XYZ file of C-alpha atoms in Angstrom:
682
model
C -16.125 26.392 -26.566
C -14.618 23.108 -25.458
C -11.520 21.985 -27.331
C -13.050 18.512 -27.381
C -15.122 19.311 -30.430
C -12.075 20.125 -32.544
C -9.569 17.650 -31.105
C -11.882 14.672 -30.498
C -9.805 14.072 -27.376
C -9.189 16.355 -24.421
C -5.945 17.311 -22.721
C -5.497 13.939 -20.997
C -4.543 11.991 -24.114
C -0.778 12.235 -23.560
C -0.883 11.410 -19.845
C 1.154 8.532 -18.392
C -1.766 7.642 -16.107
C -4.115 4.905 -17.364
C -6.827 6.497 -15.202
C -6.472 9.820 -16.993
C -6.290 8.055 -20.346
C -9.629 6.394 -19.539
C -11.126 9.906 -19.612
C -9.242 11.237 -22.638
C -12.229 10.812 -24.956
C -14.874 12.129 -22.573
C -16.828 15.107 -23.937
C -15.624 16.894 -20.792
C -12.743 19.223 -21.589
C -10.510 17.647 -18.945
C -7.076 18.975 -18.082
C -4.398 17.308 -15.982
C -3.217 19.297 -12.957
C -0.742 21.613 -14.664
C 0.296 25.265 -14.817
C -1.652 25.823 -18.037
C -4.955 24.653 -16.551
C -4.465 26.661 -13.359
C -3.612 29.749 -15.408
C -6.718 29.270 -17.556
C -8.924 29.205 -14.452
C -7.383 32.475 -13.236
C -7.766 34.141 -16.636
C -11.418 33.095 -17.026
C -12.127 33.579 -13.304
C -13.921 30.234 -13.364
C -13.915 27.799 -10.433
C -11.938 24.605 -10.873
C -13.803 21.321 -10.774
C -11.209 18.876 -9.440
C -12.031 15.183 -9.803
C -9.673 12.682 -8.143
C -9.815 8.908 -8.592
C -7.824 5.911 -9.769
C -8.131 3.283 -12.463
C -9.215 0.331 -10.285
C -11.953 2.344 -8.525
C -15.457 0.946 -9.124
C -17.429 4.081 -8.211
C -15.069 6.187 -10.299
C -16.151 4.102 -13.291
C -19.815 4.509 -12.348
C -19.590 8.296 -12.162
C -17.638 8.392 -15.409
C -20.309 6.375 -17.260
C -23.200 8.318 -15.747
C -21.855 11.866 -15.952
C -18.494 12.357 -17.650
C -19.550 10.445 -20.783
C -22.880 12.288 -20.953
C -22.817 15.191 -23.462
C -25.381 17.264 -21.536
C -23.464 17.000 -18.265
C -20.193 17.662 -20.063
C -21.675 20.823 -21.629
C -22.490 22.138 -18.146
C -19.036 21.291 -16.837
C -17.267 22.889 -19.808
C -19.359 26.071 -19.678
C -19.151 26.655 -15.940
C -15.768 25.294 -14.800
C -12.190 24.520 -15.680
C -12.168 20.743 -15.240
C -9.090 18.986 -13.855
C -8.751 15.206 -13.507
C -6.130 13.754 -11.121
C -4.896 10.201 -10.566
C -4.551 9.968 -6.797
C -1.866 7.291 -7.207
C 0.387 9.608 -9.228
C -0.486 12.680 -7.149
C -0.954 11.529 -3.553
C 0.081 15.042 -2.511
C -3.027 16.572 -4.082
C -5.225 13.719 -2.905
C -3.998 14.055 0.683
C -4.621 17.816 0.782
C -8.070 17.748 -0.758
C -9.286 14.641 1.103
C -8.444 16.466 4.325
C -10.223 19.572 3.076
C -13.264 17.450 2.184
C -13.434 16.126 5.724
C -13.266 19.653 7.134
C -15.949 20.952 4.748
C -18.390 18.038 4.884
C -17.668 16.664 8.385
C -17.499 13.126 7.067
C -14.844 10.814 5.597
C -13.892 11.151 1.975
C -13.163 8.541 -0.650
C -13.067 8.172 -4.408
C -14.141 9.602 -6.696
C -13.424 12.832 -4.847
C -15.200 15.872 -6.287
C -13.896 19.254 -5.137
C -14.611 22.788 -6.340
C -11.706 25.236 -5.995
C -11.363 28.981 -6.242
C -9.555 29.899 -9.487
C -6.808 32.039 -7.968
C -5.536 30.241 -4.839
C -7.055 26.742 -5.381
C -8.784 26.671 -1.999
C -11.769 24.282 -1.947
C -15.173 25.746 -1.132
C -17.428 22.729 -1.799
C -16.594 19.019 -1.788
C -18.207 15.612 -2.083
C -17.441 12.187 -3.440
C -19.755 10.330 -5.846
C -22.758 12.228 -7.158
C -25.410 10.308 -9.161
C -26.851 11.322 -12.509
C -30.339 11.548 -10.992
C -31.182 12.534 -7.382
C -31.274 9.454 -5.130
C -30.439 8.234 -1.648
C -30.551 11.792 -0.349
C -27.929 12.963 -2.863
C -28.596 15.702 -5.413
C -27.891 14.959 -9.047
C -24.464 15.923 -10.311
C -26.044 18.480 -12.645
C -27.824 20.109 -9.692
C -24.498 20.279 -7.860
C -22.808 21.914 -10.846
C -25.458 24.597 -11.236
C -25.708 25.252 -7.489
C -21.975 25.539 -6.941
C -21.483 27.906 -9.878
C -24.366 30.108 -8.657
C -22.916 30.193 -5.158
C -19.551 31.257 -6.591
C -21.161 34.137 -8.483
C -23.562 35.283 -5.784
C -21.769 34.512 -2.521
C -18.154 35.298 -3.320
C -17.447 37.198 -0.099
C -18.850 34.427 2.081
C -16.824 31.845 0.160
C -13.629 33.859 0.682
C -14.320 34.047 4.424
C -14.970 30.301 4.558
C -11.760 29.673 2.630
C -9.719 31.626 5.146
C -11.224 29.563 7.955
C -10.488 26.357 6.044
C -6.838 27.283 5.513
C -6.509 28.083 9.208
C -8.118 24.735 10.066
C -5.695 22.902 7.758
C -2.741 24.645 9.391
C -4.038 23.764 12.856
C -4.013 20.054 11.979
C -0.238 19.958 11.749
C 1.538 18.374 14.724
C 3.161 20.857 17.084
C 5.731 18.476 18.547
C 6.732 17.706 22.101
C 9.838 18.150 24.197
C 9.396 14.557 25.344
C 9.714 11.303 23.478
C 6.600 9.122 23.342
C 6.502 6.829 26.344
C 6.797 3.050 26.211
C 3.273 2.751 27.590
C 1.879 3.742 24.204
C 2.801 0.298 22.896
C 0.608 -1.257 25.576
C -2.152 1.305 24.982
C -2.216 0.550 21.246
C -2.415 -3.168 21.952
C -5.353 -2.651 24.310
C -7.163 -0.528 21.719
C -6.648 -3.174 19.046
C -7.813 -5.870 21.469
C -11.012 -3.912 22.210
C -11.926 -3.636 18.518
C -10.813 -7.183 17.612
C -13.399 -9.523 16.097
C -12.808 -12.848 17.901
C -14.951 -14.795 15.432
C -13.637 -13.636 12.072
C -10.505 -11.698 12.955
C -9.828 -8.150 11.945
C -10.814 -4.995 13.755
C -14.253 -3.436 13.956
C -17.071 -4.279 11.585
C -17.631 -4.091 7.859
C -16.032 -2.951 5.677
C -12.848 -4.716 6.775
C -9.404 -3.767 5.526
C -6.266 -5.910 5.878
C -4.339 -3.417 8.095
C -1.072 -5.304 7.633
C 0.808 -2.715 9.710
C -1.409 -3.347 12.754
C -0.857 -7.089 12.424
C 2.907 -6.566 12.162
C 2.771 -4.505 15.364
C 0.982 -7.382 17.124
C 3.558 -9.880 15.886
C 6.415 -7.701 17.129
C 4.741 -7.512 20.529
C 4.484 -11.298 20.565
C 8.190 -11.609 19.760
C 9.158 -8.980 22.345
C 7.270 -10.648 25.211
C 7.581 -14.322 24.250
C 10.481 -15.042 26.603
C 9.735 -12.737 29.539
C 5.987 -12.776 30.188
C 4.226 -14.728 27.437
C 0.863 -13.282 26.426
C -0.860 -15.455 23.808
C -3.238 -12.728 22.623
C -1.072 -10.759 20.168
C -0.135 -13.851 18.177
C -3.692 -15.206 18.349
C -5.139 -11.937 17.022
C -2.642 -11.685 14.161
C -2.892 -15.380 13.337
C -6.703 -15.556 13.264
C -7.018 -12.387 11.208
C -4.546 -13.459 8.545
C -5.891 -17.023 8.492
C -9.444 -15.803 7.841
C -8.237 -13.432 5.130
C -6.294 -16.260 3.461
C -9.144 -18.782 3.651
C -11.821 -16.261 2.772
C -12.959 -14.311 -0.230
C -10.442 -11.512 0.298
C -7.796 -13.855 -1.102
C -7.926 -15.104 -4.675
C -8.257 -18.832 -4.035
C -7.176 -19.751 -7.556
C -4.651 -17.158 -8.671
C -3.098 -15.789 -5.486
C -2.976 -12.268 -4.148
C -5.394 -10.269 -2.010
C -8.183 -7.857 -2.860
C -8.331 -4.408 -1.299
C -11.010 -4.941 1.362
C -14.080 -6.980 2.298
C -17.559 -5.483 2.394
C -18.698 -7.898 5.150
C -17.534 -9.013 8.595
C -16.451 -12.505 7.489
C -13.990 -11.499 4.716
C -16.313 -13.202 2.205
C -17.094 -10.643 -0.482
C -14.288 -8.273 -1.427
C -14.119 -5.106 -3.376
C -12.409 -7.003 -6.159
C -9.584 -4.651 -7.099
C -6.076 -5.903 -6.301
C -3.578 -3.253 -5.255
C 0.189 -3.695 -5.253
C 0.482 -1.661 -2.032
C -1.666 -4.218 -0.161
C 0.021 -7.297 -1.545
C 3.624 -6.331 -0.775
C 3.032 -5.932 2.985
C 0.679 -8.932 3.117
C 3.337 -11.074 1.410
C 5.834 -10.059 4.088
C 3.245 -10.692 6.808
C 2.490 -14.207 5.528
C 6.219 -14.944 5.681
C 6.387 -13.613 9.245
C 3.415 -15.718 10.411
C 5.016 -18.767 8.862
C 8.306 -17.996 10.614
C 6.442 -17.496 13.909
C 4.151 -20.555 13.726
C 5.519 -22.987 11.135
C 1.983 -23.367 9.740
C 1.977 -24.230 6.057
C -1.158 -22.159 5.434
C 0.926 -18.992 5.733
C 3.798 -20.373 3.669
C 1.421 -21.385 0.878
C -0.292 -17.989 0.922
C 3.080 -16.240 0.702
C 4.118 -18.389 -2.222
C 0.866 -17.890 -4.133
C 0.998 -14.114 -3.558
C 4.590 -13.910 -4.775
C 3.758 -16.120 -7.761
C 0.816 -13.847 -8.638
C 2.986 -10.730 -8.423
C 5.677 -12.194 -10.670
C 3.193 -13.677 -13.138
C 0.667 -10.843 -13.460
C 2.203 -7.679 -12.039
C 5.861 -7.595 -13.083
C 6.570 -5.756 -16.312
C 9.084 -7.036 -18.882
C 11.257 -4.072 -17.863
C 11.320 -5.277 -14.250
C 9.070 -2.891 -12.341
C 5.752 -3.936 -10.822
C 2.456 -2.637 -12.195
C 0.053 -0.833 -9.866
C -3.273 -2.648 -9.748
C -5.924 -4.865 -11.271
C -9.394 -3.444 -11.757
C -12.438 -4.586 -9.784
C -14.497 -4.751 -12.991
C -14.354 -6.779 -16.157
C -16.889 -6.858 -18.982
C -18.618 -3.967 -17.228
C -19.382 -5.870 -14.009
C -17.649 -5.866 -10.664
C -15.984 -9.191 -9.830
C -17.094 -10.895 -13.055
C -13.644 -12.432 -13.622
C -13.724 -14.210 -10.241
C -17.321 -15.501 -10.044
C -18.576 -18.986 -10.823
C -21.769 -20.772 -11.751
C -22.184 -24.032 -9.870
C -22.759 -26.126 -12.959
C -19.656 -24.748 -14.668
C -17.558 -25.826 -11.692
C -19.232 -29.223 -11.587
C -18.567 -29.714 -15.306
C -14.876 -28.869 -14.999
C -14.116 -31.081 -11.985
C -14.359 -34.843 -11.788
C -16.747 -36.672 -9.477
C -14.089 -37.122 -6.775
C -13.039 -33.479 -6.740
C -16.361 -31.644 -6.887
C -17.976 -32.669 -3.553
C -14.822 -31.790 -1.634
C -14.322 -28.500 -3.483
C -17.984 -27.551 -3.049
C -17.875 -28.271 0.672
C -14.718 -26.197 1.229
C -15.627 -23.220 -0.957
C -19.380 -23.005 -0.456
C -20.884 -24.314 -3.672
C -23.032 -26.576 -1.485
C -24.661 -23.390 -0.132
C -26.776 -20.640 -1.699
C -24.903 -18.232 -3.989
C -23.159 -15.413 -2.168
C -22.784 -12.735 -4.874
C -25.586 -11.674 -7.223
C -26.768 -15.219 -7.976
C -23.255 -16.627 -8.419
C -20.476 -17.948 -6.220
C -17.337 -16.164 -5.110
C -15.002 -18.747 -3.594
C -14.837 -18.448 0.194
C -13.466 -21.033 2.609
C -16.461 -21.979 4.719
C -14.683 -25.102 5.966
C -11.025 -25.954 6.223
C -9.766 -28.769 3.980
C -9.254 -30.891 7.100
C -12.870 -30.373 8.203
C -14.187 -31.253 4.764
C -11.930 -34.330 4.541
C -13.227 -35.564 7.895
C -16.844 -34.993 6.850
C -16.296 -36.955 3.629
C -14.151 -39.668 5.239
C -11.059 -38.780 3.209
C -7.397 -38.904 4.114
C -6.313 -35.274 4.726
C -3.331 -35.502 2.380
C -5.507 -36.981 -0.364
C -8.045 -34.199 0.160
C -5.326 -31.546 -0.175
C -4.091 -33.148 -3.396
C -7.594 -33.183 -4.872
C -8.177 -29.560 -3.923
C -4.887 -28.588 -5.546
C -5.933 -30.369 -8.749
C -9.365 -28.771 -8.689
C -7.979 -25.272 -8.198
C -5.529 -25.798 -11.051
C -8.341 -26.858 -13.413
C -10.497 -23.874 -12.523
C -7.544 -21.492 -12.740
C -6.825 -22.753 -16.250
C -10.461 -22.215 -17.224
C -10.521 -18.745 -15.674
C -7.414 -17.738 -17.634
C -9.536 -17.849 -20.798
C -11.956 -15.210 -19.483
C -11.816 -11.487 -20.230
C -9.355 -10.107 -17.695
C -9.863 -7.095 -15.463
C -8.027 -4.008 -16.609
C -4.480 -3.598 -15.340
C -3.053 -0.226 -14.404
C 0.420 -0.501 -15.900
C 2.012 2.587 -14.449
C 4.920 1.796 -12.130
C 5.025 3.692 -8.834
C 8.236 3.920 -6.833
C 6.727 3.638 -3.336
C 4.472 0.724 -4.233
C 7.360 -1.070 -5.926
C 9.415 -0.610 -2.764
C 6.687 -2.335 -0.717
C 6.661 -5.310 -3.105
C 10.473 -5.447 -3.264
C 10.483 -5.726 0.528
C 7.842 -8.477 0.437
C 9.728 -10.418 -2.238
C 13.000 -10.076 -0.340
C 11.299 -11.358 2.818
C 9.931 -14.343 0.896
C 13.369 -15.042 -0.563
C 14.905 -15.007 2.918
C 12.231 -16.828 4.947
C 11.076 -19.318 2.316
C 14.384 -19.724 0.452
C 12.918 -18.719 -2.929
C 15.598 -17.546 -5.375
C 12.977 -16.565 -7.970
C 11.552 -14.009 -5.552
C 14.998 -12.552 -4.922
C 15.570 -12.273 -8.664
C 12.184 -10.566 -9.040
C 13.013 -8.044 -6.307
C 16.406 -7.310 -7.846
C 14.833 -6.746 -11.267
C 12.411 -4.234 -9.778
C 15.208 -2.462 -7.914
C 17.308 -2.303 -11.095
C 14.305 -0.787 -12.876
C 14.048 1.952 -10.245
C 17.781 2.648 -10.462
C 17.749 2.963 -14.253
C 14.328 4.541 -14.904
C 13.263 6.441 -11.784
C 16.559 7.732 -10.316
C 17.624 10.863 -12.177
C 20.330 13.353 -11.226
C 20.405 12.190 -7.628
C 16.624 12.352 -7.146
C 13.786 9.842 -7.362
C 10.805 10.227 -9.660
C 7.407 8.962 -8.583
C 5.885 7.271 -11.624
C 6.718 5.622 -14.957
C 4.741 4.362 -17.933
C 5.459 3.815 -21.619
C 9.008 5.086 -21.419
C 8.123 8.283 -19.545
C 9.186 8.846 -15.915
C 8.105 12.054 -14.196
C 6.811 13.810 -11.060
C 9.031 14.513 -8.058
C 8.980 11.593 -5.654
C 7.308 11.876 -2.265
C 8.276 10.982 1.294
C 6.765 7.509 0.858
C 8.978 6.804 -2.142
C 12.231 7.543 -0.321
C 11.305 6.020 3.039
C 9.925 2.753 1.667
C 12.812 2.292 -0.745
C 15.385 2.656 2.053
C 13.369 0.135 4.064
C 13.276 -2.287 1.123
C 17.031 -1.986 0.572
C 17.684 -2.893 4.209
C 15.560 -6.009 3.710
C 17.390 -6.959 0.515
C 20.774 -6.495 2.208
C 19.784 -9.194 4.683
C 19.279 -11.697 1.854
C 22.555 -10.970 0.085
C 25.132 -8.254 0.559
C 25.671 -5.469 -1.981
C 27.871 -2.443 -1.415
C 25.999 -0.751 -4.247
C 22.662 -1.183 -2.505
C 24.004 0.147 0.779
C 25.447 3.173 -1.014
C 22.075 3.726 -2.698
C 20.303 3.567 0.676
C 22.696 6.208 2.024
C 22.140 8.429 -1.030
C 18.373 8.161 -0.506
C 18.726 8.970 3.187
C 20.734 12.074 2.365
C 18.035 13.307 -0.037
C 15.413 12.501 2.592
C 17.172 14.810 5.047
C 17.899 17.536 2.498
C 14.464 17.649 0.850
C 11.884 16.426 3.353
C 13.229 16.803 6.891
C 12.117 19.642 9.151
C 15.276 20.095 11.204
C 13.688 22.804 13.333
C 10.447 21.145 14.451
C 11.074 17.514 13.583
C 9.501 15.032 11.237
C 9.223 14.830 7.475
C 6.948 16.656 5.070
C 5.146 14.563 2.478
C 6.535 16.741 -0.325
C 10.103 17.913 -0.846
C 11.431 21.454 -0.743
C 11.609 21.636 -4.538
C 7.978 20.492 -4.939
C 5.331 22.867 -6.255
C 3.598 24.915 -3.569
C 0.121 23.665 -2.605
C -2.420 25.136 -0.191
C -1.082 22.905 2.567
C 2.130 20.981 3.242
C 1.454 17.966 5.433
C 3.536 15.815 7.750
C 1.433 12.632 7.768
C 1.834 10.600 10.960
C -0.962 8.027 11.053
C -1.156 4.912 8.913
C -3.861 4.717 6.264
C -3.959 2.463 3.206
C -0.148 2.595 3.305
C 2.172 2.765 6.299
C 2.971 6.276 7.490
C 5.924 7.772 5.643
C 7.123 9.372 8.876
C 6.924 6.021 10.670
C 8.778 4.138 7.943
C 11.396 6.893 7.712
C 11.960 6.933 11.478
C 12.451 3.171 11.623
C 14.546 2.848 8.460
C 16.807 5.769 9.388
C 17.421 4.272 12.824
C 18.422 0.942 11.340
C 20.586 2.487 8.657
C 22.080 4.889 11.203
C 23.054 2.062 13.540
C 24.441 0.033 10.641
C 26.809 2.731 9.381
C 27.163 4.822 12.546
C 25.512 7.988 11.200
C 24.196 10.044 14.120
C 22.275 12.478 11.863
C 19.945 9.652 10.862
C 19.323 8.743 14.500
C 18.699 12.369 15.417
C 16.181 12.768 12.600
C 14.365 9.634 13.794
C 14.318 10.949 17.362
C 12.948 14.309 16.221
C 10.200 12.544 14.289
C 9.148 10.609 17.393
C 9.086 13.816 19.451
C 6.991 15.551 16.795
C 4.524 12.658 16.734
C 4.288 12.176 20.508
C 1.037 14.075 21.108
C -0.666 12.562 18.084
C 0.409 9.082 19.196
C -0.941 9.709 22.700
C -4.351 10.724 21.357
C -4.898 7.601 19.216
C -2.056 5.114 19.801
C -3.343 2.305 17.567
C -3.596 4.633 14.536
C 0.202 5.001 14.544
C 1.471 1.423 14.216
C 4.410 2.386 11.981
C 5.576 5.068 14.399
C 5.071 2.693 17.329
C 7.402 0.201 15.668
C 9.938 3.015 15.265
C 9.455 3.849 18.955
C 9.946 0.184 19.888
C 13.267 0.209 18.020
C 14.247 3.488 19.708
C 13.531 2.231 23.214
C 15.319 -1.068 22.626
C 17.478 -0.947 19.499
C 17.510 -4.121 17.414
C 20.419 -6.497 17.540
C 22.731 -6.297 14.514
C 24.729 -9.379 13.553
C 27.483 -8.628 11.038
C 28.997 -11.825 9.655
C 32.355 -11.611 7.861
C 33.281 -14.925 6.245
C 33.915 -16.710 2.974
C 31.062 -18.153 0.961
C 30.289 -21.470 2.686
C 30.183 -20.493 6.359
C 28.759 -17.087 5.441
C 25.596 -18.512 3.901
C 25.190 -21.244 6.524
C 25.528 -18.819 9.416
C 23.209 -16.302 7.779
C 20.455 -18.881 7.469
C 20.958 -20.136 11.006
C 20.976 -16.631 12.488
C 17.750 -15.761 10.651
C 15.764 -18.841 11.685
C 12.442 -18.204 13.351
C 10.618 -14.914 13.661
C 13.138 -12.332 14.912
C 11.928 -8.815 14.065
C 14.394 -7.302 16.546
C 17.439 -8.853 14.875
C 19.044 -7.782 11.609
C 21.617 -10.082 10.010
C 24.059 -8.809 7.381
C 26.363 -11.429 5.870
C 29.283 -9.586 4.247
C 31.814 -11.662 2.305
C 35.376 -11.440 3.590
C 36.688 -10.057 0.314
C 34.352 -7.021 0.393
C 36.156 -3.773 1.179
C 35.318 -0.092 1.086
C 32.483 -0.322 3.604
C 31.132 3.051 4.790
C 31.123 4.537 8.270
C 31.577 2.308 11.296
C 31.113 -0.801 9.142
C 34.683 -0.268 7.925
C 35.962 -1.213 11.377
C 34.191 -4.600 11.297
C 36.962 -6.221 9.303
C 37.234 -9.772 8.071
C 39.812 -11.978 9.789
C 41.751 -15.117 9.043
C 38.816 -16.997 10.535
C 35.095 -16.291 10.025
C 33.935 -13.620 12.456
C 30.569 -12.489 13.823
C 30.187 -8.983 15.224
C 27.251 -8.346 17.519
C 26.110 -4.738 17.882
C 23.201 -3.075 19.636
C 22.584 0.623 19.312
C 25.967 2.339 19.156
C 27.864 -0.480 20.898
C 29.564 -3.531 19.353
C 30.969 -6.468 21.278
C 34.234 -8.188 20.421
C 33.806 -10.532 17.469
C 33.337 -14.260 17.993
C 34.251 -17.116 15.676
C 31.001 -19.083 15.734
C 27.271 -18.686 16.330
C 27.587 -20.655 19.560
C 30.065 -18.025 20.706
C 27.183 -15.535 20.830
């Protein structure tokens, strides 16, 4: 009998995951992924029903309401299976393995909720799907039919399932990169650009058709190409592609026009209607990208979008303890997007007669509703176009729009908010720390620097234990061994912070993280980094992810960050690990170049190492020179302004001493030129 009937809650009640807590009172006898649940499945010889999702997932909520809250469905689940619920954000290792298995079993992409049935002894999946409805529809069986059919197959076709499982495990093993004796060639950068150009949407920006995702890493790759070729053989296309894509995202419905921040993806070609959840891992890189586009173009649209995104993150996503929360739900009051939608008459009532016509023309209230009989704000016209149509001065039009947005934002603040997932994830925090540090540097925003430092301090005090990172924190509890993404992205974020202000402590922390990265995750024999560390629990497959997906590839970030840190402190082991990663990834990069933007940026740095400027000076010239050296968009230059009085620098940095006069050391790769006494001396 299910323990639910005696406990009134299942085994998820003490979880740190808000997603698991959402299911703690289901009549399903859910377990978290733990030794006790796995042992129970072996003892009972029952298959495991593994359900993976996350708290901001709309279809996860639908399946929960239809099936997991239904007593009859729960009775079937409890009688036939050991049921395990996993938050894919806390356990990306499990999600990665079983999403891949789903693709091999079903021959189609996965998603969430992910529904996988595992053998009880070795946890190999033998049937997988995503969302199943309560009643049969759209060619899908009902979830109850799936439950009964899978359990019968397990009882009656055990030998065939075992044979299939062996084939699946062999297929998983065959997916791992075999490596190459050669480094990837420079031509892959051109090949990736051509692939992106072929799929580029010249009308709305972005790549391919609906649904459209931000793909910040691809846009960063385009911007780096623009910077690399701007002086030699200017090609306007990379900048145009990146600029148009980000502009349309900012002006469109993907961006929150009132409160700042970006939603996860758009369901249409024109970036009009989003899937309304807001994820921290999207907004950190998009914040950095907005800063980069502003640095590259000087256009205030990108500066304003960066500022509103940073303001949103500080206002709504930063915990009192300093770390950043994970996400905002797509739903509120039981309906997707309800928090963000407007009725025309409500808008008209809240704006004055001078503001409404302009606002309606820009954001589409002068058109038919675009979402279930209501309006989601989408920039159909630019403010300048609307001002011209209405005969208004452009500056006056901008001022009126600012007033109108402020009024509607204030009104929206009184609505029922979407749920917020308040767990704090190390890797996602690292992405936002990097974005905030970039905003502090490019836009000169001290509040963003303070925010980034608070989040870093939180990680140091709450998620760094006994020389190892932990992956997740909530309500005073930090746990789970950190993953490759946690270490790689945090090193990358520290290198960004060090370019805003120097800290020996932060550099030492970056080196400590790099050492754990090599000790726990690096494959010294074949190259590259596993997603899980050596001390992690053993799963059916141990992956070395190379391609970018919703987050940049951990191997790509590690290869780039280790190169930069290795050049900064003169540590050859870091450079060798980066080189081995590129060799491992070479064949995969050749097959689909544009799917490996993070690794391509690491390759770009390997082929032509970035310029390092080390400034040693007292406070006044130090800050002035730092700002001057960082002007414009210079992704191939790193500037570290180290006060003269700082001593005890590690590695080769120790040789770059302060002098009686301010000094600037210029290094590239493993070579440093003689210091000069002014920027003009460079």
